[in-house]
Coordinates of C-alpha atoms in Angstrom, one line a residue:
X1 CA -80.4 96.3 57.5
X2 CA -81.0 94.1 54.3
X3 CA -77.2 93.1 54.6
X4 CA -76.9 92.8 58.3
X5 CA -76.5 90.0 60.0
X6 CA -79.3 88.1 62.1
X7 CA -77.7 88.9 64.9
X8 CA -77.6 92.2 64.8
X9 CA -81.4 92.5 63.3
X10 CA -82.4 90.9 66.4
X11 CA -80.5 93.6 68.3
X12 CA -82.0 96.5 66.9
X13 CA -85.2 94.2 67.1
X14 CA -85.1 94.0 71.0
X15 CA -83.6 97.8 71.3
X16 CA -86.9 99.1 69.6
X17 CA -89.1 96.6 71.5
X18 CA -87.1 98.1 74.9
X19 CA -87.8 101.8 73.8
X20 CA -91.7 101.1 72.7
X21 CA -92.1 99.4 76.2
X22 CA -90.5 101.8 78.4
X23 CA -92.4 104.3 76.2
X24 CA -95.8 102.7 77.3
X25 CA -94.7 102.4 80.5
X26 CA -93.6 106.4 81.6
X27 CA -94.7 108.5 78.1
X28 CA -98.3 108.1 78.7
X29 CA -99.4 108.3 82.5
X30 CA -98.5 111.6 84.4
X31 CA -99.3 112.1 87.8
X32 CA -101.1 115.3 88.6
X33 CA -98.8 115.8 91.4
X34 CA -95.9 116.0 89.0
X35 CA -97.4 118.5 86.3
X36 CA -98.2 120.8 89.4
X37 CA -94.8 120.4 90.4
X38 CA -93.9 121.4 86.8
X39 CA -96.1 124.5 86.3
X40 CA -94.7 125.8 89.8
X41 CA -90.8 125.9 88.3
X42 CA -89.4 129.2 87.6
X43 CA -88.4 127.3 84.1
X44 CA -91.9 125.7 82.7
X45 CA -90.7 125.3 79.7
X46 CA -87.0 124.1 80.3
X47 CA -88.8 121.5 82.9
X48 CA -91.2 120.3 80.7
X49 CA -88.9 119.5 78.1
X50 CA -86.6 117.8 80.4
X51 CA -89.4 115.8 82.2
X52 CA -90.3 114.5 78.4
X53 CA -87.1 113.8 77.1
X54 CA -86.2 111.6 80.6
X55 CA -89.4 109.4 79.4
X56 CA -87.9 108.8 75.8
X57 CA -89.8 111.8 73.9
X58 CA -88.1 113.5 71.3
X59 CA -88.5 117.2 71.4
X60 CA -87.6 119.5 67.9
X61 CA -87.8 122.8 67.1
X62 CA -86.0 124.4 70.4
X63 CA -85.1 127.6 69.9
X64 CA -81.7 128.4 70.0
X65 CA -82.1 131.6 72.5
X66 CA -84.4 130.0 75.3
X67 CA -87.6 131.6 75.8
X68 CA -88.0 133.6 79.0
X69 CA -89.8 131.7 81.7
X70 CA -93.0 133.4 82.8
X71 CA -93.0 135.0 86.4
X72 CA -96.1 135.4 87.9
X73 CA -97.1 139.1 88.9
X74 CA -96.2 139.7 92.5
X75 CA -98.1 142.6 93.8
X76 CA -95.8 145.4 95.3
X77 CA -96.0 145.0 99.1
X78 CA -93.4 145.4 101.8
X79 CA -92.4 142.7 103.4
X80 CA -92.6 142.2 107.0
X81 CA -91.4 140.0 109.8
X82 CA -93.8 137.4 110.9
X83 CA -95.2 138.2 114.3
X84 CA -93.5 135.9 117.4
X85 CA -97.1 134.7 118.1
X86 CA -97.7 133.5 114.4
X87 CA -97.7 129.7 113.6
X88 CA -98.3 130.0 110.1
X89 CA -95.5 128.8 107.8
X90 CA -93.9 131.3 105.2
X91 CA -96.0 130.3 102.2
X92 CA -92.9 131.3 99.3
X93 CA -91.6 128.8 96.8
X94 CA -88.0 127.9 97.3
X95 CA -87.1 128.1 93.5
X96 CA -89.7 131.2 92.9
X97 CA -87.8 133.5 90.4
X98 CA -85.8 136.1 91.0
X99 CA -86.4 139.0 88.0
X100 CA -82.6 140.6 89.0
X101 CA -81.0 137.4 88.4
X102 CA -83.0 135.0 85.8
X103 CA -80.8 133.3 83.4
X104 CA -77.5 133.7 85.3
X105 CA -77.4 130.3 87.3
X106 CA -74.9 128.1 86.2
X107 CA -78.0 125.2 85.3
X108 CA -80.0 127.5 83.5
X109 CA -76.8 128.7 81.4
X110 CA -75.9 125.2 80.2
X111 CA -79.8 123.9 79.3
X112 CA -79.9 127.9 77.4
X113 CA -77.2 126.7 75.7
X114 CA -78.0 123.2 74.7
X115 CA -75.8 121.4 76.9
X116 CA -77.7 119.4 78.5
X117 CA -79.7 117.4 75.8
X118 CA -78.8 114.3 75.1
X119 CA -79.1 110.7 73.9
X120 CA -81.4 108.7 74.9
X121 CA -80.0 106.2 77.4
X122 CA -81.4 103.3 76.4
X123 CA -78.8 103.2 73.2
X124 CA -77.5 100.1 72.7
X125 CA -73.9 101.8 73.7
X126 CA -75.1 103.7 76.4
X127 CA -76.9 100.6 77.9
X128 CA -74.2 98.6 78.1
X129 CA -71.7 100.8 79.5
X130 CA -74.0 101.4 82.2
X131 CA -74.1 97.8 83.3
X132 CA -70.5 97.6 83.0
X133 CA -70.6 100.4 85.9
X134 CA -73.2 99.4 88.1
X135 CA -72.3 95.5 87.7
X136 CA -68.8 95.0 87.3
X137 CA -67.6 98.4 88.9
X138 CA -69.8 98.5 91.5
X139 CA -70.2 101.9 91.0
X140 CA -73.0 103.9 92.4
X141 CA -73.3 106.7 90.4
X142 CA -73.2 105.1 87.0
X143 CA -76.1 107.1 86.3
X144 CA -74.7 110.6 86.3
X145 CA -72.0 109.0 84.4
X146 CA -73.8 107.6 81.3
X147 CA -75.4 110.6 81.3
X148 CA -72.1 112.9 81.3
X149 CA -71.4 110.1 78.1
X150 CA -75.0 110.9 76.4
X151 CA -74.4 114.8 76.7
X152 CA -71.2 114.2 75.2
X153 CA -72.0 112.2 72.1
X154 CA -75.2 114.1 71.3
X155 CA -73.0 117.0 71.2
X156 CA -70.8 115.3 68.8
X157 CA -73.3 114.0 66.4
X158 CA -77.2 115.1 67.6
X159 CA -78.8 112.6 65.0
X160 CA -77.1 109.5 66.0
X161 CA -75.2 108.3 69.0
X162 CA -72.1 106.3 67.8
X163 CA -68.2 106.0 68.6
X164 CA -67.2 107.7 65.2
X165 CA -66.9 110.5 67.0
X166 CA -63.2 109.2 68.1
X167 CA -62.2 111.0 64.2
X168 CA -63.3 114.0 65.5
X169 CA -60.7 115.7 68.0
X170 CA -61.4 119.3 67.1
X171 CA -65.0 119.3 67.7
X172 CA -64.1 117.1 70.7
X173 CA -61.9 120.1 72.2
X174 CA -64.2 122.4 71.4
X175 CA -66.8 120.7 73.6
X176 CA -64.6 120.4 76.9
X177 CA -63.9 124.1 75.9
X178 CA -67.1 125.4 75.8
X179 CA -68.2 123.6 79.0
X180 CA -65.2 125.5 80.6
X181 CA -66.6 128.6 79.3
X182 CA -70.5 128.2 80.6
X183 CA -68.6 128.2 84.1
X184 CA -68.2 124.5 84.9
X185 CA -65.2 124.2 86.9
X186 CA -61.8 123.0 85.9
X187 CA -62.5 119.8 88.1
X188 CA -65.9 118.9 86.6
X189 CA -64.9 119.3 83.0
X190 CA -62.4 116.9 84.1
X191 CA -65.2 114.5 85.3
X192 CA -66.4 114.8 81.6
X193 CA -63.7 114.1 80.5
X194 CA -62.8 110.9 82.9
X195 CA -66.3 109.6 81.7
X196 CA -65.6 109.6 78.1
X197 CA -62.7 107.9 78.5
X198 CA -64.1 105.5 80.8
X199 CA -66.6 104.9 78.1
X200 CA -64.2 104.2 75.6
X201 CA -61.8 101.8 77.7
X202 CA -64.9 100.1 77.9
X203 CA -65.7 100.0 74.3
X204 CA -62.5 98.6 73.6
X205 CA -61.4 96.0 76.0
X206 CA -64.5 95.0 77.8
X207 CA -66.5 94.1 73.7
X208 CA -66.0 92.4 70.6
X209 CA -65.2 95.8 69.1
X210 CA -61.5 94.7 68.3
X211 CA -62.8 92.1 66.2
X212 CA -65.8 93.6 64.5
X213 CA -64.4 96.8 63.8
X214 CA -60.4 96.9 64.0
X215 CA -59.8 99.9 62.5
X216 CA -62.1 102.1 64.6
X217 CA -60.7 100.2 67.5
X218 CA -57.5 101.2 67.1
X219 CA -58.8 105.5 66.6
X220 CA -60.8 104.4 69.7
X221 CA -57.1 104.1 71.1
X222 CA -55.5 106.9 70.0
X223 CA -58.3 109.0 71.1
X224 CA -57.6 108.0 74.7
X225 CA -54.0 109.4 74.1
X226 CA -55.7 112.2 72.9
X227 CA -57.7 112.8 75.6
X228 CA -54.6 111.7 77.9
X229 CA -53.1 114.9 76.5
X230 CA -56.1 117.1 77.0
X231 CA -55.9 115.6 80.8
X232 CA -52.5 116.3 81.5
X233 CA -52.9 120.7 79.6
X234 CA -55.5 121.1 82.6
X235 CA -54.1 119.0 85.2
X236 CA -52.1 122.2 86.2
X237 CA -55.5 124.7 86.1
X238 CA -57.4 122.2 88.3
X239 CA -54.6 122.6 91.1
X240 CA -54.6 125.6 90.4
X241 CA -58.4 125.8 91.1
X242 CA -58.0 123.9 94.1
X243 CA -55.4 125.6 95.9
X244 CA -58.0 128.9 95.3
X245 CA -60.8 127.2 96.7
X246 CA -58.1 126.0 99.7
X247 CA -57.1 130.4 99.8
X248 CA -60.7 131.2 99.8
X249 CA -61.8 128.9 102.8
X250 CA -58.7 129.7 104.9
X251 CA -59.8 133.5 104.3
X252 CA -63.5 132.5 105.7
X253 CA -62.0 131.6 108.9
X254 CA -63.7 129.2 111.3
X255 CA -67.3 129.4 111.9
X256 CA -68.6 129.3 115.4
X257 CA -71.4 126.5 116.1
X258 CA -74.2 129.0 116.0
X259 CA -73.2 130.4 112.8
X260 CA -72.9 126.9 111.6
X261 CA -76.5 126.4 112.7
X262 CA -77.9 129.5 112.3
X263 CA -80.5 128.5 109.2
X264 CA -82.1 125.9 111.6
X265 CA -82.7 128.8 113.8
X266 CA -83.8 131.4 111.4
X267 CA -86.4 128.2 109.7
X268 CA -87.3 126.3 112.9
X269 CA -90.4 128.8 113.5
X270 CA -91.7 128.2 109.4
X271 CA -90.8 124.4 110.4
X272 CA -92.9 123.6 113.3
X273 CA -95.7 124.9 112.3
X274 CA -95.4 122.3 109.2
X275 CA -95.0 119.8 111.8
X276 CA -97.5 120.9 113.7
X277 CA -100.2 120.5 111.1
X278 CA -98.8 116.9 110.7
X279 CA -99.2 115.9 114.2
X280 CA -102.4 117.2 114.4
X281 CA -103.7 115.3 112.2
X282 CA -104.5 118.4 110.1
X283 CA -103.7 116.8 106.7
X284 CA -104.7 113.4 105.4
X285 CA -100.9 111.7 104.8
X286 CA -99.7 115.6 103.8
X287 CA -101.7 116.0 100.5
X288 CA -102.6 119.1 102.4
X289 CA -98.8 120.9 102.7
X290 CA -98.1 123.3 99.5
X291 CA -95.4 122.1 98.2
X292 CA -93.5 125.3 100.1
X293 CA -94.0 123.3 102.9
X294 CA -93.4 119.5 101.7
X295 CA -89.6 121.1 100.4
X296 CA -89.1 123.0 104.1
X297 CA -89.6 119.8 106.4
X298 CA -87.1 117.8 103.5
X299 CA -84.1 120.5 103.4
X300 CA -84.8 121.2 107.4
X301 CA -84.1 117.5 107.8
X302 CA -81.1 117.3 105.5
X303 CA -79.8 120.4 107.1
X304 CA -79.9 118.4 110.9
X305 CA -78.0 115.8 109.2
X306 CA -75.3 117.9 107.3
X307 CA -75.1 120.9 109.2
X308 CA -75.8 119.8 113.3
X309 CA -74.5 116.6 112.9
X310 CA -71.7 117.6 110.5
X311 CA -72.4 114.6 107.8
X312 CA -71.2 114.8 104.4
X313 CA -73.9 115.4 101.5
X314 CA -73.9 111.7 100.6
X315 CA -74.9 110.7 103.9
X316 CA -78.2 112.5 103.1
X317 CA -78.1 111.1 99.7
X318 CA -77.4 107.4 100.3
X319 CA -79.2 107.0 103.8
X320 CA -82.2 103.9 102.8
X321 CA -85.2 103.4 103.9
X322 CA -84.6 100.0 105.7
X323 CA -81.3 102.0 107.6
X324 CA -84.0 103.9 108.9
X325 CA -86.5 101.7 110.2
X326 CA -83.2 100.0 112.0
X327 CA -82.2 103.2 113.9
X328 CA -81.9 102.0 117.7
X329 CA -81.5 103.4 120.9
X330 CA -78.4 104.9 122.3
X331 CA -77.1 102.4 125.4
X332 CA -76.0 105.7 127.0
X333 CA -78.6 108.0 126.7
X334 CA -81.9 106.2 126.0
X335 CA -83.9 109.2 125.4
X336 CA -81.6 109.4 121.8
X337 CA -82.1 107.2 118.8
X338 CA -78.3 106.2 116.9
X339 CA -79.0 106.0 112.6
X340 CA -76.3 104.0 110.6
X341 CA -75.4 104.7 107.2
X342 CA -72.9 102.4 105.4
X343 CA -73.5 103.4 101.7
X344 CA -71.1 105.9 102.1
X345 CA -67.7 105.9 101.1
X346 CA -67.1 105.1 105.3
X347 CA -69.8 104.0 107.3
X348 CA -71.6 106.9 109.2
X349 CA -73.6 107.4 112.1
X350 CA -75.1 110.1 114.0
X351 CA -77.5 110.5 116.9
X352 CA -80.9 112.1 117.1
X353 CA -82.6 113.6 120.3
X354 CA -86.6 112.2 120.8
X355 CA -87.9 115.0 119.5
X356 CA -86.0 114.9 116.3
X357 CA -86.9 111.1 116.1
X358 CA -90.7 112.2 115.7
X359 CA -89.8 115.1 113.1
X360 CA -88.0 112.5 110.7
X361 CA -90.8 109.8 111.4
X362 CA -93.4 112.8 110.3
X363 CA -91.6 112.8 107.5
X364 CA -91.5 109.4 106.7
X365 CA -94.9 108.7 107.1
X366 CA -96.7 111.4 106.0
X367 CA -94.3 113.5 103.6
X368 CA -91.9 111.4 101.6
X369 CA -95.2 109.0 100.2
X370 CA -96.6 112.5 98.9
X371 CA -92.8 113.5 97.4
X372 CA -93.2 109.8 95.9
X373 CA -96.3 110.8 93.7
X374 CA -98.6 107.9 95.8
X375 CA -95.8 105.3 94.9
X376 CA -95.5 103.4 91.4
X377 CA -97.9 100.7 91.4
X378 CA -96.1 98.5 88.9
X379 CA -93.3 96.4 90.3
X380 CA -90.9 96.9 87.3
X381 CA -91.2 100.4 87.6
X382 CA -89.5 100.2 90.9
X383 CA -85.9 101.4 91.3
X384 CA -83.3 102.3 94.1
X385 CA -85.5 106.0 94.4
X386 CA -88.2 103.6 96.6
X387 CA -85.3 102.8 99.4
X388 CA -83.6 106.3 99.5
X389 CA -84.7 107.8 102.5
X390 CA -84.9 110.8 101.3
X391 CA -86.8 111.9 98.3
X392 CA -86.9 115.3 96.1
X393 CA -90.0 117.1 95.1
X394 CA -89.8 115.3 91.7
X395 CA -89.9 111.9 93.0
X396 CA -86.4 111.3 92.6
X397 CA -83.8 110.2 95.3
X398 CA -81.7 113.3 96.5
X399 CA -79.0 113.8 94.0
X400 CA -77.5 116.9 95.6
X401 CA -77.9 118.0 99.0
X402 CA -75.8 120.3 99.0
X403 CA -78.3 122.0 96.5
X404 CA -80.6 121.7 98.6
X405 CA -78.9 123.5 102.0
X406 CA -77.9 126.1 100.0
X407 CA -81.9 126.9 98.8
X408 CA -82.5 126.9 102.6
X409 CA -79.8 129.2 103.1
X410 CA -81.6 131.6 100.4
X411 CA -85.2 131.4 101.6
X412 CA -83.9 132.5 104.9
X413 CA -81.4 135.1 103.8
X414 CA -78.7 133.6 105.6
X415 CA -75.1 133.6 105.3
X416 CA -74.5 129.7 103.2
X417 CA -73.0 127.6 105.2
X418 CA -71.8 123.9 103.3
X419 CA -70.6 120.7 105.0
X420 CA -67.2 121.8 104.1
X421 CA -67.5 124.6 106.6
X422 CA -70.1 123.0 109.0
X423 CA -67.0 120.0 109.5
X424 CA -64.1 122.5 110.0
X425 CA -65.7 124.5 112.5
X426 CA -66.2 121.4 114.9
X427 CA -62.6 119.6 114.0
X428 CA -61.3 123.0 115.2
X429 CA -63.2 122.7 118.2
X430 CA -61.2 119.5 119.1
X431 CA -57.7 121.3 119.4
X432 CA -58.1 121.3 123.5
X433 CA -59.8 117.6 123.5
X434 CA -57.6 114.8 124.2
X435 CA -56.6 112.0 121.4
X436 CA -59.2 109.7 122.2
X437 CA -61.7 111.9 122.6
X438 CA -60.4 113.5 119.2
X439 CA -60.4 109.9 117.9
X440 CA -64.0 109.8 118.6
X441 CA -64.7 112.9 116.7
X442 CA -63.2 111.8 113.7
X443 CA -65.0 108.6 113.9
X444 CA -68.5 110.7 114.1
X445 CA -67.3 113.0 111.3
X446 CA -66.6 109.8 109.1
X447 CA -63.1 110.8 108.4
X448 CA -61.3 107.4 106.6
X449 CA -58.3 106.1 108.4
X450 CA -55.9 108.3 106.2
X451 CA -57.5 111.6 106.8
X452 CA -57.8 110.8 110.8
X453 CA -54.0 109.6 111.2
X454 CA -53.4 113.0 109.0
X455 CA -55.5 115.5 110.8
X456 CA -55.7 114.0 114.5
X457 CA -54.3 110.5 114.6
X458 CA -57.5 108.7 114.9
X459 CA -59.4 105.1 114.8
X460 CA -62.1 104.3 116.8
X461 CA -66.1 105.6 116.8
X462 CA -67.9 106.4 119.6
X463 CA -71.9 108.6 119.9
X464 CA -70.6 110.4 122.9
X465 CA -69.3 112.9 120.4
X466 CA -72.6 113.4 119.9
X467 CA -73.2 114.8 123.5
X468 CA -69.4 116.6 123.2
X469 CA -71.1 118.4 119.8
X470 CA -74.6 119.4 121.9
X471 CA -72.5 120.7 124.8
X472 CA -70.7 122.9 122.3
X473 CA -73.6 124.1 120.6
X474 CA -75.3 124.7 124.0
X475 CA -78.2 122.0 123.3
X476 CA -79.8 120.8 126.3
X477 CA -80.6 117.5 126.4

């Protein structure tokens, strides 16, 4: 640093005053909630580390083979049905191990094998490509993106994160390889790749990079070709990919509404119960529920949203707290409640009967402030997570809900069902309805204006699909 300028002293000055705060701030209070939460994870270990390395902790020494998690000693005893008279809920983790198939999901393959550490994101690079996503892109999921970028460069260089790694195309390929061959799909490792690219398109027309540094500027350049090239080798295996996935769905045929359904069925027993020591009065704001219970009433709910009410995923993941506590009645059937979402890519809506109304308020009251850990305290530590509407057992906004469904699926042993599926079952339903009534449906379904025209020549929005949907599932109102 002796030769550096002032400028960039004071950079590397306020970098490590950043990391030392936000170090002070998350590396030395835990909640108790949160280490319970920890120890209850099939992968203790894997967790752990994770949990510490998100708060800025450096962890070395990480085996190359990860160790085993430890699973608990179940007794051997059959399993039987609950009796129709029970109210107890099941009391089985949703993520509890499973001894015949340990170490074979697709998230436990990539942390085995190291793929996802990586940089902290409060580098100075990493920091300001963020901003450049969330401020001047407007993009909402910057933060899966910088973190695609921090995998990346950690595996290029583990000790430091910089943008030599543009003189490195071998080891580059050999990355997007070996993601392809710990099972991501062709379309993801695209994704990577988009981000990197992103990142460097940043780098070099968005900073003073082109003066500081010319010469790397220009490799920063020709490693976009480069990865232009990678691009347009897999273009072909990703439609190739897709048009399988297209085969495969067609060969599912359509669901019928009760298949489509038929987790809330098999899990509205285990459910109600929940709710039932919630509206008793039975716990003091939930810190009674095992956490079994806290995860039900969460993936019940998204289910309702994704599954009944045939919602895309990032409904459930964008719906806020204040969209909530805005719902209002339906004009044409007072006895429902109508819920607006518009941080999606179209704006969604879907009805809720009176009685769902009071599950989701349960919820809301008395479940998500536990799933918060009691709610930060400190007003900088405050983020987008405290609006979500829905919140994960980590204290985290829902990332994935599709995740999520398909857990619920497990627990109950039940054929998955995804929103893909849920949706193409009730746009099938519409063949006998007339346009504007199968304008209306598209409008509930938040189809944009392309895919309407393209699948039923549709525009407006209307809730009566909503009744059109209960009639066809045989709901009474």
């Amino acid at each position: 640093m002796r030769t550096s300028s002032e400028a960039d002293i004071l950079a590397v000055v306020e970098s490590a005053k950043r990391a030392v705060s936000n170090l002070m701030r998350t590396g030395r209070v835990w909640e108790y909630s949160l280490l319970s939460r920890i120890m209850q994870s099939p992968d203790t270990i894997g967790r752990m580390i994770e949990e510490l390395e998100s708060r800025g902790n450096a962890v070395v020494g990480i085996p190359t083979e990860a160790p085993t998690a430890a699973v608990p000693a179940v007794p051997d005893v059959p399993v039987e049905a609950p009796a129709e008279s029970s109210s107890e809920s099941s009391g089985e983790l949703y993520q509890c191990p499973d001894t015949t198939k340990q170490g074979t999901s697709l998230r436990e393959r990539m942390a085995s094998l190291g793929y996802y550490k990586k940089h902290s994101l409060d580098h100075d690079l990493l920091v300001s490509f963020a901003k450049f996503l969330q401020f001047d892109m407007s993009n909402e999921n910057f933060k899966q993106e910088v973190e695609n970028v921090a995998r990346f460069l950690y595996f290029m260089d583990p000790q430091q994160a910089s943008l030599l790694f543009v003189r490195q195309h071998e080891k580059s390929r050999e990355y997007f390889l070996k993601l392809s061959e710990a099972g991501l799909s062709k379309q993801t490792v695209q994704n990577y790749i988009k981000s990197v690219k992103r990142f460097l398109k940043f780098h070099t027309g968005s900073t003073d990079l082109c003066f500081t540094d010319r010469v790397l500027h220009e490799d920063c350049k020709n490693y976009i070709s480069f990865l232009d090239n990678i691009q347009m080798a897999t273009s072909k295996q990703v439609s190739k990919e897709t048009t399988r996935k297209r085969f495969d769905t067609f060969q599912e045929g359509v669901l019928s509404s009760t298949q489509v359904t038929a987790v809330l069925a098999a899990a509205k027993k285990d459910f109600l119960a929940v709710i039932g020591k919630l509206h008793a009065g039975e716990c003091s704001p939930g810190h009674q529920l095992t956490l079994t219970e806290l995860q039900l009433v969460l993936y019940y709910l998204e289910a309702i949203v994704i599954l009944e009410h045939a919602q895309w995923p990032g409904v459930v993941e964008h719906m806020t707290v204040t969209e909530w506590i805005s719902r209002r009645r339906d004009d044409t059937r007072p006895g429902f409640v109508v819920v607006a979402v518009k941080e999606h890519k179209t704006a969604a809506t879907f009805v809720l009967t009176q009685e769902q109304e009071m599950w989701f308020d349960l919820y809301f009251s008395e479940v998500r402030p536990v799933m918060l850990g009691k709610k930060r305290k400190r007003v900088e530590d405050d983020d987008e997570t405290d609006e979500r509407f829905f919140i994960s057992s980590t204290d985290k906004a829902i990332y994935n809900a599709s995740n999520d469904l398909e857990r619920l699926h497990k627990k109950y042993q039940v054929p998955k069902v995804t929103s893909q599926m849920a949706r193409r079952a009730y746009e099938t339903a519409t063949k006998e309805l007339s346009d504007v009534q199968k304008t209306k449906v598209a409008g509930y379904l938040t189809h944009s204006t392309a895919t309407a025209e393209k699948h039923y020549r549709m525009k407006e929005i209307g809730s009566a699909v909503d009744a059109f949907l209960r009639n066809l599932r045989g709901d009474s109102e």
